[in-house]
Tab-separated table of C-alpha atoms in Angstrom:
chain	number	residue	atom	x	y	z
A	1	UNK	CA	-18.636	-14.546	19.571
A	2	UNK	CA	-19.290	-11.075	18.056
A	3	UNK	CA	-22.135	-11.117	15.749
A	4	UNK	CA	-21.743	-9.397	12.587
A	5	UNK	CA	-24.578	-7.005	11.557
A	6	UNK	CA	-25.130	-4.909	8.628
A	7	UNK	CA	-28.412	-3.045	10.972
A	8	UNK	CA	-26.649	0.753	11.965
A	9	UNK	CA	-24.780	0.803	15.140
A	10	UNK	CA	-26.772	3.092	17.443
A	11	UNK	CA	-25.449	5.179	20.720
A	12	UNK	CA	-25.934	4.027	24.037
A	13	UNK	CA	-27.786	5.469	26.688
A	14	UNK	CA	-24.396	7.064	27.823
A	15	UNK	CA	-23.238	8.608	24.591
A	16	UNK	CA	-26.508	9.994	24.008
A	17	UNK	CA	-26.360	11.779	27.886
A	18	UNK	CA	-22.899	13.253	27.248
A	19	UNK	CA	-20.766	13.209	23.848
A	20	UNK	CA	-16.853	13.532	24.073
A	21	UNK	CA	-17.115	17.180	23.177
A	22	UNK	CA	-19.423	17.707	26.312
A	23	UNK	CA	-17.350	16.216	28.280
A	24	UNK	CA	-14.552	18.243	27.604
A	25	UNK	CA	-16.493	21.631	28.274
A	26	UNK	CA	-18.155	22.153	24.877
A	27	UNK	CA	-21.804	23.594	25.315
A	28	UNK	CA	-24.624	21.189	23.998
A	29	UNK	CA	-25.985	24.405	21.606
A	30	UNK	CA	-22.538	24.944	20.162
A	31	UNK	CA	-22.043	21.111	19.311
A	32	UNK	CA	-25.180	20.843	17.482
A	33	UNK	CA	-24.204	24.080	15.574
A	34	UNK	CA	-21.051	22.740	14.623
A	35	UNK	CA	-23.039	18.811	13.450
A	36	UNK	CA	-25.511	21.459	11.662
A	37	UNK	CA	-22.455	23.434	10.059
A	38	UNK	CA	-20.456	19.912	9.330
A	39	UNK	CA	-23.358	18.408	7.048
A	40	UNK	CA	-24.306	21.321	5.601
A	41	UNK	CA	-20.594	21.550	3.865
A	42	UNK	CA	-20.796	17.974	3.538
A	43	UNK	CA	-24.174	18.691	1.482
A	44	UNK	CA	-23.174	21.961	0.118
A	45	UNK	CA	-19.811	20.158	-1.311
A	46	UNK	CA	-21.741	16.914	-2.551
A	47	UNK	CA	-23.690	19.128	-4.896
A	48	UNK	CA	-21.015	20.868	-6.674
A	49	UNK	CA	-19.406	17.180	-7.169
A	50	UNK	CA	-22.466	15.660	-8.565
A	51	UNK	CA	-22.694	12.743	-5.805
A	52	UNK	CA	-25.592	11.058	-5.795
A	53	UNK	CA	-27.774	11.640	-2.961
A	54	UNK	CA	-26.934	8.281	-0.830
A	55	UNK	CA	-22.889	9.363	-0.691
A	56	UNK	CA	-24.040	13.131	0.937
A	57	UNK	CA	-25.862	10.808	3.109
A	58	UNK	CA	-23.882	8.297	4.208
A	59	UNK	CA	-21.186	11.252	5.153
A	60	UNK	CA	-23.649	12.829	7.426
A	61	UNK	CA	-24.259	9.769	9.218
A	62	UNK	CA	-20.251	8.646	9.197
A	63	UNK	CA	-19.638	12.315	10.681
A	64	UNK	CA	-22.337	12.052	13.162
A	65	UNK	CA	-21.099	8.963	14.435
A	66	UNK	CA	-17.706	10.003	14.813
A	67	UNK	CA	-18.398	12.867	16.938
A	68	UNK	CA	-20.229	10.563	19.268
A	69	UNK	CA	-16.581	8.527	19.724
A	70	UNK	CA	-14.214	11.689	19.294
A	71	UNK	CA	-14.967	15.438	19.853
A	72	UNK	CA	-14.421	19.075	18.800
A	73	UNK	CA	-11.628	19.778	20.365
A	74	UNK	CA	-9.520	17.385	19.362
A	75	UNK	CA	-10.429	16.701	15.985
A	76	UNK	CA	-11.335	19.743	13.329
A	77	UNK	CA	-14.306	20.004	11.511
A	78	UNK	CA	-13.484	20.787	8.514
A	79	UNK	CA	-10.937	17.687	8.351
A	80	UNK	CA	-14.044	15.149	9.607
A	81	UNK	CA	-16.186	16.622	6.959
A	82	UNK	CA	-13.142	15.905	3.928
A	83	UNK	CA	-12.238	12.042	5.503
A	84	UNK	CA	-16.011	11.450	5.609
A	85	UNK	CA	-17.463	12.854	1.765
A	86	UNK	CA	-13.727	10.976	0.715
A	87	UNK	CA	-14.842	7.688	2.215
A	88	UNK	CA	-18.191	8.059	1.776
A	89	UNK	CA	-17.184	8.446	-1.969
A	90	UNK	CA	-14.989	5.487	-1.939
A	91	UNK	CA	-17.475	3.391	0.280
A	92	UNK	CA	-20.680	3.788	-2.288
A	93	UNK	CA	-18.263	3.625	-4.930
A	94	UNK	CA	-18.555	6.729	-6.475
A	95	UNK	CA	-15.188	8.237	-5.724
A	96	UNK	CA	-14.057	11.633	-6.360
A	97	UNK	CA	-10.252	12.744	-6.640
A	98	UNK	CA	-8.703	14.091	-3.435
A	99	UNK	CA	-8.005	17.392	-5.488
A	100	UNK	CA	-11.734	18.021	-6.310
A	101	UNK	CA	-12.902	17.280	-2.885
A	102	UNK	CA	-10.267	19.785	-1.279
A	103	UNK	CA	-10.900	22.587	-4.007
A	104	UNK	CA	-15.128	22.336	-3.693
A	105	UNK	CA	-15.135	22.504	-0.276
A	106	UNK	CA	-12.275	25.231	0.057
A	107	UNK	CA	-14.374	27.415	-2.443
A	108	UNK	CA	-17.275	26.737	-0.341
A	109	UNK	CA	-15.766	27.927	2.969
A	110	UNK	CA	-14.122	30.597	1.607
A	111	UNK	CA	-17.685	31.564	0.055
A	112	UNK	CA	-19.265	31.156	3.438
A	113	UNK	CA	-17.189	33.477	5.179
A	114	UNK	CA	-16.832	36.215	2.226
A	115	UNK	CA	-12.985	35.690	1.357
A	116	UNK	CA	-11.746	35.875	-2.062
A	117	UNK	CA	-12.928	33.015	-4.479
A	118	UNK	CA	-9.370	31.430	-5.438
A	119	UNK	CA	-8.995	27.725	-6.036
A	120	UNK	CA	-6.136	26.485	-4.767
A	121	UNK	CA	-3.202	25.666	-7.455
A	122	UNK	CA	-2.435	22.236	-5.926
A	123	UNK	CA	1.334	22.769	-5.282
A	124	UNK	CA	1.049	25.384	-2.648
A	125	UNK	CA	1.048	25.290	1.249
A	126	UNK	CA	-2.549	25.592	1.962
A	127	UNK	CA	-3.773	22.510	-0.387
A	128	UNK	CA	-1.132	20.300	1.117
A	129	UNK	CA	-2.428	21.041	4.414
A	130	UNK	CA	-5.699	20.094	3.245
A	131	UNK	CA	-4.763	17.027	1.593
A	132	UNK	CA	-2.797	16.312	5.220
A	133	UNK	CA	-6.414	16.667	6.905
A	134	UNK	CA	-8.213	14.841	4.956
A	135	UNK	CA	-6.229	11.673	5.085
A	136	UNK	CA	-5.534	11.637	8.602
A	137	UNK	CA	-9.535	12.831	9.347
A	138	UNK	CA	-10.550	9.155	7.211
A	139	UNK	CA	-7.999	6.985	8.888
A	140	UNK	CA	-9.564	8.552	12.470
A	141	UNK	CA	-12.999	7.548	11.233
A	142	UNK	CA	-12.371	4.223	10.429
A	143	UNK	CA	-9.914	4.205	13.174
A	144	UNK	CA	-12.824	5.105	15.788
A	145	UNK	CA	-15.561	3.057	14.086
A	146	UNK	CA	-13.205	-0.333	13.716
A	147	UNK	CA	-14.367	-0.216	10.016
A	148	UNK	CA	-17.673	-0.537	10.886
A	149	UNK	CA	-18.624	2.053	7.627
A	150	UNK	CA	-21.917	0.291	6.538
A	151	UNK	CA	-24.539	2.952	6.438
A	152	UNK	CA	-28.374	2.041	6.188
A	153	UNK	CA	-30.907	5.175	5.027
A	154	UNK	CA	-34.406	4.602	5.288
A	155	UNK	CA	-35.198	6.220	1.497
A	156	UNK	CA	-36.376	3.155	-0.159
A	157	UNK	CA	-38.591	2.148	3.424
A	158	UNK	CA	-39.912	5.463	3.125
A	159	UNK	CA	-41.383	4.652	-0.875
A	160	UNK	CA	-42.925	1.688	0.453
A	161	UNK	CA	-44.732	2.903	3.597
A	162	UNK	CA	-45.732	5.222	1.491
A	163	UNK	CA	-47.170	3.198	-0.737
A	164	UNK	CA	-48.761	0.772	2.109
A	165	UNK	CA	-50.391	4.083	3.662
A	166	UNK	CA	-52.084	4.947	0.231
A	167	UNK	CA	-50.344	8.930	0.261
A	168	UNK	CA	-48.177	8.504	-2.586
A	169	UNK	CA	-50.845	10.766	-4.554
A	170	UNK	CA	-51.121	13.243	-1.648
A	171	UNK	CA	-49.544	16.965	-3.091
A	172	UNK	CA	-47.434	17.403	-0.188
A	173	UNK	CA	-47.026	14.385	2.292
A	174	UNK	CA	-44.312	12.627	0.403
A	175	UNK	CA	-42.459	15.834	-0.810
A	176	UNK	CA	-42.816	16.573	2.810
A	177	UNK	CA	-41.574	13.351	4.352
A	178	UNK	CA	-38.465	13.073	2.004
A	179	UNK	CA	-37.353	16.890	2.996
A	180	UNK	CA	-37.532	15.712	6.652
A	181	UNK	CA	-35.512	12.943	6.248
A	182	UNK	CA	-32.658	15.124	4.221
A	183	UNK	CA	-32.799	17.868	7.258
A	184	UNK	CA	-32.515	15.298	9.944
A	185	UNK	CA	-29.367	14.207	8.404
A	186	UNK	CA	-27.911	17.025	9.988
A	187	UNK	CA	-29.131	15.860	13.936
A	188	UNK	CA	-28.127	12.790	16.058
A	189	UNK	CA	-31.401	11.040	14.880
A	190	UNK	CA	-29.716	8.438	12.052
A	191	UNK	CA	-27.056	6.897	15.278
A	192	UNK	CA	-29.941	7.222	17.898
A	193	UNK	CA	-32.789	5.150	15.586
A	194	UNK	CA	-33.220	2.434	13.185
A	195	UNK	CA	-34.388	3.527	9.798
A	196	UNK	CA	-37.543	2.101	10.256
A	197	UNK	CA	-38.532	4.392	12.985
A	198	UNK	CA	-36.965	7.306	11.434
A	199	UNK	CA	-39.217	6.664	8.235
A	200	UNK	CA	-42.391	6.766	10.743
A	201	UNK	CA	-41.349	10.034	12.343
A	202	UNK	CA	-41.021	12.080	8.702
A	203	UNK	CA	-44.318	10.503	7.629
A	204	UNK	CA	-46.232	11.375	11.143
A	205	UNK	CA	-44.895	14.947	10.930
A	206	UNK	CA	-45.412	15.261	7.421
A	207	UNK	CA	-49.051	13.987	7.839
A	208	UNK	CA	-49.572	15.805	11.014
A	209	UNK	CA	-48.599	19.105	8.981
A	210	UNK	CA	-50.712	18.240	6.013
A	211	UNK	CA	-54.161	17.367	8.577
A	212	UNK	CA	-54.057	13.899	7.364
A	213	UNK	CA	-55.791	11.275	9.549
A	214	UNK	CA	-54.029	7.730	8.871
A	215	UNK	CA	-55.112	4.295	10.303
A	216	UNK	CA	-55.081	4.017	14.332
A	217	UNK	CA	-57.091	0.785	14.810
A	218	UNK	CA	-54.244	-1.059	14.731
A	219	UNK	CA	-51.740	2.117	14.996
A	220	UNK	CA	-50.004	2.352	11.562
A	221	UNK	CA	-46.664	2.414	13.164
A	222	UNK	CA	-47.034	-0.845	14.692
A	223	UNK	CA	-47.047	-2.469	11.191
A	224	UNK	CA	-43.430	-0.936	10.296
A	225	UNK	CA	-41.979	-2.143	13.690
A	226	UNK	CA	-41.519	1.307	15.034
A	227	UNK	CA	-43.033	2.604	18.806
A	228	UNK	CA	-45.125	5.811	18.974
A	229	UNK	CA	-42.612	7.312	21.237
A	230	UNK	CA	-39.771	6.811	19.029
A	231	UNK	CA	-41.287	8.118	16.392
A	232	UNK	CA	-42.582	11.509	17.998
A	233	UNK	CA	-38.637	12.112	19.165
A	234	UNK	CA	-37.614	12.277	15.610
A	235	UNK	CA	-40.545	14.582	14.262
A	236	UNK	CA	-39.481	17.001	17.713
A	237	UNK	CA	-36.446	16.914	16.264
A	238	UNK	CA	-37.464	17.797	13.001
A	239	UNK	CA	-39.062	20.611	14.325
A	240	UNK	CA	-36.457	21.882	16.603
A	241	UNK	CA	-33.797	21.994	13.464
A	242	UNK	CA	-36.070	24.137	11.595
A	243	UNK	CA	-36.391	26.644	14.941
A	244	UNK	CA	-32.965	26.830	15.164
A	245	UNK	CA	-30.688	29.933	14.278
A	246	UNK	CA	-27.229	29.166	13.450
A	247	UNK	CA	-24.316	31.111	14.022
A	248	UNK	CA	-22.825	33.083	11.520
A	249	UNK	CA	-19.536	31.792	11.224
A	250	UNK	CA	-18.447	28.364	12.660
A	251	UNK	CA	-15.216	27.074	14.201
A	252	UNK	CA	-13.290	24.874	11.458
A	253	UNK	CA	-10.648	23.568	13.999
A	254	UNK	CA	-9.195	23.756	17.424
A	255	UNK	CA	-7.434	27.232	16.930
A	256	UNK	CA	-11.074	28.730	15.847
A	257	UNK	CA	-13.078	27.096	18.511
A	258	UNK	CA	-10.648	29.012	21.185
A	259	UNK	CA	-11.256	32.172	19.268
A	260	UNK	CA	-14.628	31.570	19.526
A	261	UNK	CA	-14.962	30.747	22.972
A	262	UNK	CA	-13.271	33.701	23.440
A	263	UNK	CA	-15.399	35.796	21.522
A	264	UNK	CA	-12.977	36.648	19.135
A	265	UNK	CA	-13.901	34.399	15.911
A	266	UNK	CA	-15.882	36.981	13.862
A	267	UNK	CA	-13.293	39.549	14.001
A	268	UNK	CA	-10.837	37.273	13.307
A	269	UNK	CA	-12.631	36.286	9.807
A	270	UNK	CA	-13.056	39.644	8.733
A	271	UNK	CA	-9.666	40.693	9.356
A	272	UNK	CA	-8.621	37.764	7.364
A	273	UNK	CA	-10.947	38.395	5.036
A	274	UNK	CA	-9.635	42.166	4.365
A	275	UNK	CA	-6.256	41.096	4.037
A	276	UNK	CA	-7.164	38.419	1.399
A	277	UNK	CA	-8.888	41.112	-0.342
A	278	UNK	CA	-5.781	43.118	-0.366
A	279	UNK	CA	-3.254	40.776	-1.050
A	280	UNK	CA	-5.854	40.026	-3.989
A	281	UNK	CA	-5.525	43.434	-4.928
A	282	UNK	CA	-2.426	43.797	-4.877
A	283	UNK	CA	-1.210	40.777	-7.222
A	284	UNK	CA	-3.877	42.501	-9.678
A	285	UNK	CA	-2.143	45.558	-9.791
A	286	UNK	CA	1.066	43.784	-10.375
A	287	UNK	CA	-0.304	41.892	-12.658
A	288	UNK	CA	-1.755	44.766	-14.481
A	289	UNK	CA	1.683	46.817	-14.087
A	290	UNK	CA	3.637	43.636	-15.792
A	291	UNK	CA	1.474	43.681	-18.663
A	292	UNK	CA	1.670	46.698	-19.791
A	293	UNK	CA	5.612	46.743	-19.774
């Protein structure tokens, strides 16, 4: 009989050696540039729609997870990133229309990449293609996680060990320890742990970096059911996020992550971006002309 569980659904050993996109010839430095790039929109987007804080999460964690059951290739990024702020919206129930999703994030790619800032009108071409994305991006999601949408964040554990360790006062340590757990959003580390353990890696690093000494007779950790080992793989990958250097511009589907392979990506976005600036240009000018008559 399967057991249902509202703990988060965590990879196994063999999803963690070798994700979908891997498998299909994806380098392991690209994918985690494109999960960076994915929750950063997803972020990015959240706060321009006034979200609160646990939606933004809960799409980073439904958008890591899905990557873990589909990849790259065959599904685009920026489509995963609208189905999983829309359901994350709908999930936490604080939805958002389709139309303001679309248009924030639109603005914020176009931003990104230096194109002209134009909302789209929501009749022509390119909005419906977005709207297409975004729907068929959350049925995939919920398709490849059989529903399974419940999202646990270890926010409120992190108050109370807080609290427990006696740091709530400290200047930095819980400043510190919330950043870490916002950054790590954007790495595997919510489907690889439990959010107890994730909670223990932000405070260790956050304590480590402050010069704090807490309680090792028993090992503070041991109290919050985490392992020492656990919890030192999510403060290296705390540290590794904030090492790395991410590309300028990143792939948004399948036709841009050919382009990129190819090397071609970069001038393909500023050609597109100079003849957006004409075209822009040139409706002024008409514009201008038609007035005046």
């Amino acid at each position: 009989m399967t057991r249902l569980s509202l703990r988060n659904p965590l990879l196994t050993p063999e999803q963690i050696a070798q994700s979908p996109s891997q498998r299909q010839g994806m380098s392991q430095a690209l994918e985690l540039d494109m999960r960076v790039y994915g929750c950063h929109l997803i972020e990015a987007a959240g706060i321009v729609l006034r979200v609160p804080q646990v939606v933004m999460a809960s799409a980073q964690v439904l958008f890591q997870r899905f990557y873990y059951l589909a990849s790259f290739q065959d599904y685009s990024l920026r489509g995963t990133v609208l189905g999983a702020l829309f359901l994350a919206c709908k999930v936490e129930e604080n939805p958002k229309s389709i139309r303001s999703i679309i248009n924030v994030l639109d603005i914020i790619i176009k931003r990104d990449r230096g194109y002209p800032e134009i909302v789209t009108d929501g009749y022509d071409a390119e909005y419906y293609d977005l709207k297409n994305e975004m729907v068929i991006a959350e049925m995939q999601i919920l398709r490849r996680l059989g529903f399974n949408v419940q999202v646990e964040l270890p926010y409120g554990l992190l108050v109370n060990y807080l609290r427990c360790l006696e740091v709530t006062e400290h200047p930095q340590i819980p400043q510190l320890s919330w950043n870490y757990l916002n950054d790590l959003l954007r790495t595997p580390v919510y489907v690889c742990f439990q959010p107890e353990t994730i909670a223990c890696g932000v405070i260790y690093l956050a304590a480590l970096k402050c010069g704090v000494s807490l309680p090792t007779s028993p090992p503070w950790w041991i109290v919050f059911d985490a392992n020492e080992e656990d919890i030192r793989q999510v403060a290296r990958a705390a540290v590794a996020l904030h090492e790395r250097s991410r590309l300028r511009v990143m792939p948004l589907d399948s036709d841009e992550l050919e382009m990129h392979l190819r090397g071609e990506l970069e001038d393909h976005v500023k050609a597109t971006r100079h003849t957006r600036y004409e075209t822009v240009n040139a409706s002024s000018k008409t514009a201008s002309v038609a007035s005046t008559v």
